[in-house]
Amino acid sequence: MQPVFADFSTTPAQLSNAVVTHHRCGIAPSHLALGSGGHIKVDFTAEGRKEDEEAVVTVTVLGPSAPMDVLLNGKALAERLAIPADEGHGDPRDIVLSAPGDLLVAGTNLLEIRSPEGSDTLLLLRAVTVAPAHGQEEARHAVAARTAHRSVVAFGAEVRAPGTTVWQPAPRLLLHVDLGESALPSHLSWRTADGAEAAIGLRADMTGFLGHRRAADGTVTEYRGSLTDRWAYPEGTAGARLHRFSTESGQDSTWSPAGELRLLLDDGGAPLERVSWTDRRGTTVSIALSGASSAGTPAAPQPGGELRDITRTVEDVEASDEFAEWGEVAENLLGKSHNKWLAHEDTAELTFTFARPAAVAVYRLTSANDCPDRDPRDWELQGSHDGSHWTTLDTRTGESFRSRHETKEYPVASPMSFARYRLSIDGNNGSDMTQLSRTQFLAADAPASGPTHGAADFTGYRTVLGGDPVGYRGTTVPGPWSDAPGQQPSQGAGEALQQLLAGDLGETARGLDEAARLIGKLASYLKNS
């Protein structure tokens, strides 16, 4: 018989050879929660099985959890089965039950898992599998492969100062590491361009992590996270800092192709500078990205590089004040018209957020249409990754514009890559208002000849389990790799689907007959809802 999988560790659930309905059931990102009297029903087929072939039912639960009843085609496999306490850790546990061959029928079968009436705790279901007794190992490998396929993972993160009891929210952690081997990471450490560092251990089922981190200012905290979203690549990567590298491995001067590496690790801070990880197969990798620039290490433009206007990549601009009544707002600074921004103050701040981190090499300011005493005179241009810690990149005092709508250009001596830039105006030419007509930001492109032959965008090493370390290097695969948004579930069925568990049925139907059967069952559920 074909193994049955109903994996509730992601939304939508991953289903194979199964249609699932539910009652009194809450759908969480990593499990189903059954209240008192709640149940799920797993509808599956057992075609091609041998006569009286025994099957194994595995129910994966999170603890502490309520007792449960398990029925196959109306016959009890377990009644009020108590879930042993696990000291509150909440790690997934497998409850394995034998299903005698005479309980299975050729064709449609129904597995029910119930939370008994009167239960005062929730039954937390992580996954359900039904497989032939002789095929359990194959089923486990299939589940592992399915899990590895959903390799883009988002965690809600928290930090806690050592010696304290209260966890504080932290930016989410978005993760995707793929060497082309369908092996998820088990341990991960990284450093970002501002000097911040972190190291984490990940749960085997990727539902959470625990570790520590050191912020750019040196503050050390505990660090933990729990699964919030999970996707199959490229879903979940839209707008993210995804790297794709063509890699080589070797020793000394002998190098050979080693496939593609996809790397996405975004903790809400600065871009990656280096990262190390060990995956579930025991492969260890450590790389340093040559394009990253740490705090205090300028990402200076290369000689011969051209300047490129990146103002269009600014996705948001905020001002400490603006004259909204007359439409003289900060957004006007990004346009080419002679509209302007006006603030009712002699000092002001403008914060520009880019779609992705950029190293500004030159910025331009254009004076407005009137009142020269409103022109900025003294200011600082600052950069930040998180909007809290700022680095001063350029300071100007005693500046003046000779005419209206004049554009002046200011080079940045030591460009560094930041996601946010702030123009902090400390004074103007005497007015109680401050104004500008336009701001522009330019970055330095590499020389047209490109990097020298053999240069790599990362360098490091790689070690397989039981082997010796070998060199590992990669060059960037050019292209817009984050332009494939995740598919959104259709809303056309509306309330009719409220009792039918939303699931990814992409691997459910193995043939036309099976597809027709499933479509018929789904239609029946919709009709009777």
mmCIF file of N, CA, C and O in Angstrom, residues 4 13 50 110-111 134 143 174 205 214 217 255 259 300 397 411 442 485:
data_model
loop_
_atom_site.group_PDB
_atom_site.id
_atom_site.type_symbol
_atom_site.label_atom_id
_atom_site.label_comp_id
_atom_site.label_asym_id
_atom_site.label_seq_id
_atom_site.Cartn_x
_atom_site.Cartn_y
_atom_site.Cartn_z
ATOM 1 N N VAL A 4 0.752 6.840 3.889
ATOM 2 C CA VAL A 4 -0.119 7.993 4.121
ATOM 3 C C VAL A 4 0.629 8.997 4.993
ATOM 4 O O VAL A 4 1.199 8.620 6.021
ATOM 5 N N ALA A 13 -1.083 22.304 5.558
ATOM 6 C CA ALA A 13 -0.563 20.986 5.890
ATOM 7 C C ALA A 13 -0.083 20.270 4.638
ATOM 8 O O ALA A 13 -0.593 20.503 3.541
ATOM 9 N N LYS A 50 -0.943 -6.340 0.397
ATOM 10 C CA LYS A 50 -1.051 -7.784 0.474
ATOM 11 C C LYS A 50 -2.143 -8.165 1.481
ATOM 12 O O LYS A 50 -2.413 -7.430 2.430
ATOM 13 N N LEU A 110 -10.660 4.922 6.840
ATOM 14 C CA LEU A 110 -10.834 6.127 7.647
ATOM 15 C C LEU A 110 -10.129 5.958 8.986
ATOM 16 O O LEU A 110 -10.450 5.059 9.763
ATOM 17 N N LEU A 111 -9.157 6.823 9.235
ATOM 18 C CA LEU A 111 -8.456 6.864 10.519
ATOM 19 C C LEU A 111 -8.966 8.070 11.297
ATOM 20 O O LEU A 111 -8.998 9.186 10.774
ATOM 21 N N HIS A 134 6.417 -3.360 7.042
ATOM 22 C CA HIS A 134 7.753 -3.569 6.483
ATOM 23 C C HIS A 134 8.314 -2.314 5.835
ATOM 24 O O HIS A 134 9.477 -2.301 5.410
ATOM 25 N N VAL A 143 9.192 11.126 4.788
ATOM 26 C CA VAL A 143 8.804 12.287 5.593
ATOM 27 C C VAL A 143 9.980 13.250 5.720
ATOM 28 O O VAL A 143 9.833 14.476 5.618
ATOM 29 N N LEU A 174 14.902 34.572 9.100
ATOM 30 C CA LEU A 174 14.516 33.906 7.860
ATOM 31 C C LEU A 174 15.716 33.112 7.369
ATOM 32 O O LEU A 174 16.816 33.652 7.245
ATOM 33 N N ASP A 205 13.100 18.801 13.725
ATOM 34 C CA ASP A 205 11.949 19.035 12.854
ATOM 35 C C ASP A 205 11.826 20.495 12.438
ATOM 36 O O ASP A 205 10.824 20.903 11.853
ATOM 37 N N ARG A 214 25.429 38.082 20.083
ATOM 38 C CA ARG A 214 26.124 39.277 20.554
ATOM 39 C C ARG A 214 25.787 40.405 19.583
ATOM 40 O O ARG A 214 26.074 40.301 18.382
ATOM 41 N N ASP A 217 26.734 46.304 19.504
ATOM 42 C CA ASP A 217 27.286 47.100 20.608
ATOM 43 C C ASP A 217 27.918 46.241 21.699
ATOM 44 O O ASP A 217 28.323 46.758 22.741
ATOM 45 N N TRP A 255 40.711 22.483 -8.841
ATOM 46 C CA TRP A 255 39.338 22.780 -8.456
ATOM 47 C C TRP A 255 38.390 22.090 -9.423
ATOM 48 O O TRP A 255 38.672 21.958 -10.611
ATOM 49 N N GLY A 259 28.489 22.209 -7.752
ATOM 50 C CA GLY A 259 27.064 22.508 -7.721
ATOM 51 C C GLY A 259 26.767 23.917 -7.276
ATOM 52 O O GLY A 259 27.643 24.783 -7.193
ATOM 53 N N ALA A 300 34.757 50.559 -0.144
ATOM 54 C CA ALA A 300 35.104 51.675 -1.021
ATOM 55 C C ALA A 300 34.847 51.322 -2.485
ATOM 56 O O ALA A 300 35.013 50.186 -2.891
ATOM 57 N N THR A 397 29.328 71.328 7.382
ATOM 58 C CA THR A 397 29.001 72.551 8.130
ATOM 59 C C THR A 397 29.213 73.759 7.220
ATOM 60 O O THR A 397 30.086 73.747 6.331
ATOM 61 N N PRO A 411 30.443 63.649 -1.915
ATOM 62 C CA PRO A 411 30.958 62.275 -1.867
ATOM 63 C C PRO A 411 31.056 61.767 -0.425
ATOM 64 O O PRO A 411 31.261 62.542 0.515
ATOM 65 N N LEU A 442 23.638 57.761 -4.906
ATOM 66 C CA LEU A 442 24.354 57.060 -5.963
ATOM 67 C C LEU A 442 25.322 56.054 -5.354
ATOM 68 O O LEU A 442 25.947 56.324 -4.307
ATOM 69 N N PRO A 485 7.043 35.308 -5.728
ATOM 70 C CA PRO A 485 6.257 35.287 -4.497
ATOM 71 C C PRO A 485 5.564 33.961 -4.312
ATOM 72 O O PRO A 485 5.269 33.250 -5.264
#
